[in-house]
Short mmCIF file of C-alpha atoms and ligand atoms in Angstrom, two decimals:
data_model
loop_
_atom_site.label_atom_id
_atom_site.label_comp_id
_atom_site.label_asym_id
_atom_site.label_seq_id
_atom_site.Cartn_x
_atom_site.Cartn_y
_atom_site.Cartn_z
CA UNK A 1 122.87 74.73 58.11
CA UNK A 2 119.89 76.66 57.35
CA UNK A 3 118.47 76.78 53.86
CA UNK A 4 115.74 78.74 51.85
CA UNK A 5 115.33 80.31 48.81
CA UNK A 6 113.65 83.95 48.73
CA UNK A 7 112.02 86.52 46.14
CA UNK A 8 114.13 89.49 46.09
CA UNK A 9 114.91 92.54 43.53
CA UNK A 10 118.14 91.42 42.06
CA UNK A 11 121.16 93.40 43.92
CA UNK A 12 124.23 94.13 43.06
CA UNK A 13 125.25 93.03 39.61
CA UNK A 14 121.97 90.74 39.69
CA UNK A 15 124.74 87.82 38.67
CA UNK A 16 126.83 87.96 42.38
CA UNK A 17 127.52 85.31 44.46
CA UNK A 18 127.76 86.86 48.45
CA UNK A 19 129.69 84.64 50.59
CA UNK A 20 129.59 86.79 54.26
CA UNK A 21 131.33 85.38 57.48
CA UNK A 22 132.51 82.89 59.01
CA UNK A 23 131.05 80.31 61.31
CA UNK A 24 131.15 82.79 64.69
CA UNK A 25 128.41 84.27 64.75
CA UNK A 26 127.49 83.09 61.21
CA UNK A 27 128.47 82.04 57.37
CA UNK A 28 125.96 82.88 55.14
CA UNK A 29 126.01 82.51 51.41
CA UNK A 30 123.74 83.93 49.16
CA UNK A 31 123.31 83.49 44.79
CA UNK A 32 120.08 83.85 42.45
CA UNK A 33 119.12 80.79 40.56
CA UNK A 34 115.86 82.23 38.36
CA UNK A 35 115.15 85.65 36.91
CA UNK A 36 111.93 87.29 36.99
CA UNK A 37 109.54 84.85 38.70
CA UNK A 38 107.15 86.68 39.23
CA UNK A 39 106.62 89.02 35.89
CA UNK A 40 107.99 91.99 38.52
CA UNK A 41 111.76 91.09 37.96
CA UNK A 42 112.33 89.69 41.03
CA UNK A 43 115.05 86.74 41.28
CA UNK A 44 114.48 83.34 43.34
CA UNK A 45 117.35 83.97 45.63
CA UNK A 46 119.30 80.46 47.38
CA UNK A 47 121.07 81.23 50.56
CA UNK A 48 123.02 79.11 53.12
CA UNK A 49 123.75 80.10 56.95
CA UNK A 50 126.41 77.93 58.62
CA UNK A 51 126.58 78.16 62.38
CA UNK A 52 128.92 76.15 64.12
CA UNK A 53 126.91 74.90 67.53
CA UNK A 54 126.71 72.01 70.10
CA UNK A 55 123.15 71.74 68.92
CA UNK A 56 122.64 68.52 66.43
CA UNK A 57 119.58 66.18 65.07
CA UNK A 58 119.95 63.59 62.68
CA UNK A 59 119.68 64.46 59.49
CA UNK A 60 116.09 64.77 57.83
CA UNK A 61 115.70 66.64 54.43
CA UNK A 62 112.53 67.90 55.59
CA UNK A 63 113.10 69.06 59.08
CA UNK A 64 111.90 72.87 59.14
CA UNK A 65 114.07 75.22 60.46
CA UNK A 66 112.91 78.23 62.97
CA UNK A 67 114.04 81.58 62.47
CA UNK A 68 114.65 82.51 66.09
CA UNK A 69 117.66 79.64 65.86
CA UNK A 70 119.54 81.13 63.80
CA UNK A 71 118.33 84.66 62.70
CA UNK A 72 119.70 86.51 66.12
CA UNK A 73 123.36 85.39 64.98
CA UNK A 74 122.89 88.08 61.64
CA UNK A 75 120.34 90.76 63.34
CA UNK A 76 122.56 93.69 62.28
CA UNK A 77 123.68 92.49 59.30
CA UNK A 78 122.65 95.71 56.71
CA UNK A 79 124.32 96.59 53.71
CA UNK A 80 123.28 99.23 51.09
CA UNK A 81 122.55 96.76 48.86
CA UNK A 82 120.81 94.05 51.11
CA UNK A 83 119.18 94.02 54.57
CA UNK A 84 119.84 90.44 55.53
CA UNK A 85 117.23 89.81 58.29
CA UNK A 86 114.72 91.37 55.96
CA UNK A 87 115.70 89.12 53.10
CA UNK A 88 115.70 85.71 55.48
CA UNK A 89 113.14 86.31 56.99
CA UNK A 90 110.84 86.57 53.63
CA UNK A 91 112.09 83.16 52.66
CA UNK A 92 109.23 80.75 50.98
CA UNK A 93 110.59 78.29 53.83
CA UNK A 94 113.21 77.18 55.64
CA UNK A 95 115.07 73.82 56.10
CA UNK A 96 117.18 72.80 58.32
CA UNK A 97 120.18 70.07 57.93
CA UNK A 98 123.29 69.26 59.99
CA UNK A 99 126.72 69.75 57.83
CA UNK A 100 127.37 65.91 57.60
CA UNK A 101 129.04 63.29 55.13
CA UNK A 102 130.27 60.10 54.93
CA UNK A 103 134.35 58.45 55.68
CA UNK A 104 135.36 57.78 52.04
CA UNK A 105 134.35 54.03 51.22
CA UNK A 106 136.78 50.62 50.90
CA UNK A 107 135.00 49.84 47.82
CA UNK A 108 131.90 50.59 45.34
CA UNK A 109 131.63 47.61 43.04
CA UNK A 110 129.74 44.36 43.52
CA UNK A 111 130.28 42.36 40.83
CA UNK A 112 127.39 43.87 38.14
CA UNK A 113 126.69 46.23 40.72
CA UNK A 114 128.56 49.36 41.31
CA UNK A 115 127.67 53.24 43.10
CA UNK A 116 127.91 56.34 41.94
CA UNK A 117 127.42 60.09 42.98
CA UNK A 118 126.25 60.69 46.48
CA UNK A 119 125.75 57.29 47.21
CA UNK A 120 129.66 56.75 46.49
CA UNK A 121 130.83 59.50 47.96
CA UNK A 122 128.87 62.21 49.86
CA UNK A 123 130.61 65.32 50.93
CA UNK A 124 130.32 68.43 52.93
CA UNK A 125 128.56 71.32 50.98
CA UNK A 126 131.48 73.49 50.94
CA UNK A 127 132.99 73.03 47.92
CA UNK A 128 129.61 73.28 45.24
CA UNK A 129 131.33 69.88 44.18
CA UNK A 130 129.02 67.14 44.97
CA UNK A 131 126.83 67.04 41.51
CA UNK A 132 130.22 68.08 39.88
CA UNK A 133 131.89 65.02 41.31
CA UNK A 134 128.95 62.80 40.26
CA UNK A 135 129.52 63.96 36.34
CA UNK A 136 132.55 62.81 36.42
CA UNK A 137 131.68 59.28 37.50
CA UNK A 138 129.43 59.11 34.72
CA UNK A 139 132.25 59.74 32.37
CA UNK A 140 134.27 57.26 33.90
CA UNK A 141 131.74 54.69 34.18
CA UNK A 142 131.21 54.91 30.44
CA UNK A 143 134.88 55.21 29.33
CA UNK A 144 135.06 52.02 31.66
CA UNK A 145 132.14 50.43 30.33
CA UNK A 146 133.05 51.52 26.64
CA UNK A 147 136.48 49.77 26.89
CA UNK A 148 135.78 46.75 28.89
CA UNK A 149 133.43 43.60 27.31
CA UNK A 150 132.93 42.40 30.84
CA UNK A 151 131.17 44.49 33.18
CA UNK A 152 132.62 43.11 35.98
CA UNK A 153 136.46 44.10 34.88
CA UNK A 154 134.58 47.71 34.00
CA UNK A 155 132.69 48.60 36.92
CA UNK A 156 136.06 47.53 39.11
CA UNK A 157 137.89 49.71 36.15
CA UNK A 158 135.91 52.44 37.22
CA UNK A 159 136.27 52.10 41.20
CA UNK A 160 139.69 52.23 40.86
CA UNK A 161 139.60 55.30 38.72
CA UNK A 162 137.02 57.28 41.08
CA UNK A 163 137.32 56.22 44.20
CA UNK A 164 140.48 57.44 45.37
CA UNK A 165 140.14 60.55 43.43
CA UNK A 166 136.51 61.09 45.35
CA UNK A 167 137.95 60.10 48.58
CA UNK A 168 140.84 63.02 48.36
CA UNK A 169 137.56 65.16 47.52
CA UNK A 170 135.88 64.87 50.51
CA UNK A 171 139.08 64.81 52.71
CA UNK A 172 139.51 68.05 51.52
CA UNK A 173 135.86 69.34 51.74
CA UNK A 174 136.68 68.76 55.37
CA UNK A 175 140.09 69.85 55.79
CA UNK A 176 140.99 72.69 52.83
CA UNK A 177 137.31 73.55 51.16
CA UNK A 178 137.34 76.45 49.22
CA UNK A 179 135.76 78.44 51.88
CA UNK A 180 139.30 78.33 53.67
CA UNK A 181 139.74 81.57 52.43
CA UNK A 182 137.19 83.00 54.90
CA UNK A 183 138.36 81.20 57.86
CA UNK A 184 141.83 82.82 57.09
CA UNK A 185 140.18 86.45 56.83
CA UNK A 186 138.67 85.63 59.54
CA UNK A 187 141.85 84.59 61.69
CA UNK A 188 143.86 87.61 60.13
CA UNK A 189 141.04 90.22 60.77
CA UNK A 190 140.02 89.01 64.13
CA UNK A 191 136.28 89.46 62.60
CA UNK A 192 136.90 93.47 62.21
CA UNK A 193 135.97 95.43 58.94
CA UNK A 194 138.74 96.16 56.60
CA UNK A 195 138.66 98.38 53.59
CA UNK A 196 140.87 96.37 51.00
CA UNK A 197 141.56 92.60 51.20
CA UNK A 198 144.87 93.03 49.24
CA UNK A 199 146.22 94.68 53.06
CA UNK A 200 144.65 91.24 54.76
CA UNK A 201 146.10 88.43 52.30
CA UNK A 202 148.17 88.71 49.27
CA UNK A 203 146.94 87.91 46.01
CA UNK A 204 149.47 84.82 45.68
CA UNK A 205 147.86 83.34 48.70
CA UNK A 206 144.48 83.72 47.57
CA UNK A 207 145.15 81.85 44.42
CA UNK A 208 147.05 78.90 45.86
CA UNK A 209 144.24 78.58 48.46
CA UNK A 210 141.58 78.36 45.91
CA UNK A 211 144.44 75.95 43.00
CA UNK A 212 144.92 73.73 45.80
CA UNK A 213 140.92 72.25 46.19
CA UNK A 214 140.72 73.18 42.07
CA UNK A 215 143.78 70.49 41.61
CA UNK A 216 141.79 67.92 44.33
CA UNK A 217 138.27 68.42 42.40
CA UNK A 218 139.89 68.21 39.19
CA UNK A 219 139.15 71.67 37.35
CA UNK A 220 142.51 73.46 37.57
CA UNK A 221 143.07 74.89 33.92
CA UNK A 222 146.36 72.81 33.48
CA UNK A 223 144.28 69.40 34.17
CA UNK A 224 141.46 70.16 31.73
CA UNK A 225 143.75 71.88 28.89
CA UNK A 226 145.14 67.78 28.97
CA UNK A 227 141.70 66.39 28.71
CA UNK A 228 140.80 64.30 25.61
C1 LIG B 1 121.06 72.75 48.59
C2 LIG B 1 122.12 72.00 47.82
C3 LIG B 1 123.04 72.73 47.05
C4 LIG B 1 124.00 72.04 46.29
N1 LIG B 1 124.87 72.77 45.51
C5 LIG B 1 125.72 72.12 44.71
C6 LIG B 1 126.55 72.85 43.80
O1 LIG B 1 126.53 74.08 43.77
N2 LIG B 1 127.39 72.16 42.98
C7 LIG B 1 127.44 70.80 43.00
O2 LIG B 1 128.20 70.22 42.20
N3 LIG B 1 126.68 70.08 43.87
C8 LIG B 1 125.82 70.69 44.71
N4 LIG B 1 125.03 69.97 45.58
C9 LIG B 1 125.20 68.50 45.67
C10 LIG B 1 124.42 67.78 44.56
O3 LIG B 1 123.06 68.17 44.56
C11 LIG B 1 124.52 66.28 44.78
O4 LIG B 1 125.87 65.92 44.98
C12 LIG B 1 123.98 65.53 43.56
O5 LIG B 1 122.60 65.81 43.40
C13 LIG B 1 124.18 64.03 43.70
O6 LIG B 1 123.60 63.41 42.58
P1 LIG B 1 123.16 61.92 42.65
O7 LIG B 1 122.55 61.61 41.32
O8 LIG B 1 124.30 61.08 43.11
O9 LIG B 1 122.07 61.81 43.81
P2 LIG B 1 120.65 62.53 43.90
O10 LIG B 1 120.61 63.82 43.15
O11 LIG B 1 120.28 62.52 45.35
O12 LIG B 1 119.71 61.54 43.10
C14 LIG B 1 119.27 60.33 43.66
C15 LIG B 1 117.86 60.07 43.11
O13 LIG B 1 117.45 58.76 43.48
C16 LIG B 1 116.09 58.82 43.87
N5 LIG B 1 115.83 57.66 44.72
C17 LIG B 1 116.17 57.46 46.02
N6 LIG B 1 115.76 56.27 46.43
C18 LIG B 1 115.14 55.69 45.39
C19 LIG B 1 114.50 54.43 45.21
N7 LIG B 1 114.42 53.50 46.18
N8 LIG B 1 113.97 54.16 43.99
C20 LIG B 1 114.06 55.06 42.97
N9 LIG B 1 114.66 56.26 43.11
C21 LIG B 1 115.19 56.57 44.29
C22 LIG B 1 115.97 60.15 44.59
O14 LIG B 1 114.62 60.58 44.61
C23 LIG B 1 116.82 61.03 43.69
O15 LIG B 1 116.10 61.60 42.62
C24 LIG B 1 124.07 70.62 46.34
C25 LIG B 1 123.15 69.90 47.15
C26 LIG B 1 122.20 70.58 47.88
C27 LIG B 1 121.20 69.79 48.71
#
């Protein structure tokens, strides 16, 4: 994965979210996180290119990436409303990270010690779930820690909450992210241009792709309408 953040005119609605590919050549996905940075309007815009390839280093969250290994794979990527090399290749900087995470855990707490958050449970960036997943363990934790006088009975009150409900998360961050979606285009399409996704997938098919990882994570509608 290849990661920067660039200053660029907002496009499109100046809200969108651009998910483009697939891993062959390339996957690249592309939001705004900040308005006007620079008193001109522009946006700082995040993007992500996933390339699947034999290449691998361990991971280092400063390890710089280099245009020329990744750049070729999107060279005629132009649309009206964005000219992709242009916009990559104006990036502040560029990192570079393998897509790794961890095998879920057999267990978090240590008597008055217990983990949370990516240090439970890291997972594959595919499903923008990992901070998500780490609120929720903060609820938990406190529920457990609110209901329990000993910490010891709360923190393993809390494992067995989280920990199986993390460990389905990441299972399916590897196996049925929400990015499925684009694999099955993909597969369908053969990689060709289409003019209306409705003649690719049905609309039933798109929404129990993207229900199934919503029930998983825990934000289907039915789920939080029970919340208390
Ligand atoms: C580019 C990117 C995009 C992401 N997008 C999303 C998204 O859209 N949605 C989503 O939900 N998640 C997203 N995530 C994942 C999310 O950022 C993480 O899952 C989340 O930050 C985990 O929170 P945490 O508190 O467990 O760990 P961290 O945020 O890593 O916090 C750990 C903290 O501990 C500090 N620390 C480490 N060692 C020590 C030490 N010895 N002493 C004191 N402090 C120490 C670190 O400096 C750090 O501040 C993204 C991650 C990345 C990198």
């Amino acid at each position: 994965m290849w990661r920067g953040v660039t200053r660029w005119k907002p496009f499109l609605s100046g809200a969108s979210m651009i998910r483009i590919g697939w891993h062959h050549p390339a996957k690249l996905l592309i939001y705004p996180i900040r308005n006007n940075v620079d008193g001109e309007g522009r946006q700082l815009v995040n993007w992500v290119c996933d390339i699947e390839t034999p290449q691998y280093q361990a991971r280092d969250w400063n390890r710089r990436g280099r245009l020329e290994d990744f750049l070729p794979a999107m060279a005629d990527w132009h649309f009206d409303w964005l000219d992709v090399p242009k916009f990559i290749s104006s990036s502040d900087a560029i990192l570079e990270y393998p897509m790794v995470d961890q095998d879920p855990l057999p267990r978090w707490s240590f008597g008055r010690l217990t983990l949370l958050g990516d240090a439970a449970h890291p997972m594959y960036p595919r499903g923008a779930n990992g901070a998500a997943q780490a609120i929720l363990d903060c609820r938990a934790l406190t529920d457990a820690l609110s209901a329990n006088a000993d910490a010891v009975a709360a923190l393993k009150a809390y494992e067995a909450k989280r920990l199986p409900a993390t460990a389905e998360v990441v299972l399916a961050n590897r196996k049925a992210p929400p990015d499925a979606i684009l694999h099955e285009v993909y597969r369908r399409t053969g990689d060709k241009p289409f003019k209306n996704i409705d003649d690719v997938i049905s609309r039933e098919e798109l929404v129990a792709l993207s229900e199934s990882y919503k029930r998983v994570a825990g934000y289907d509608k039915e789920r939080l309408k029970t919340r208390v």
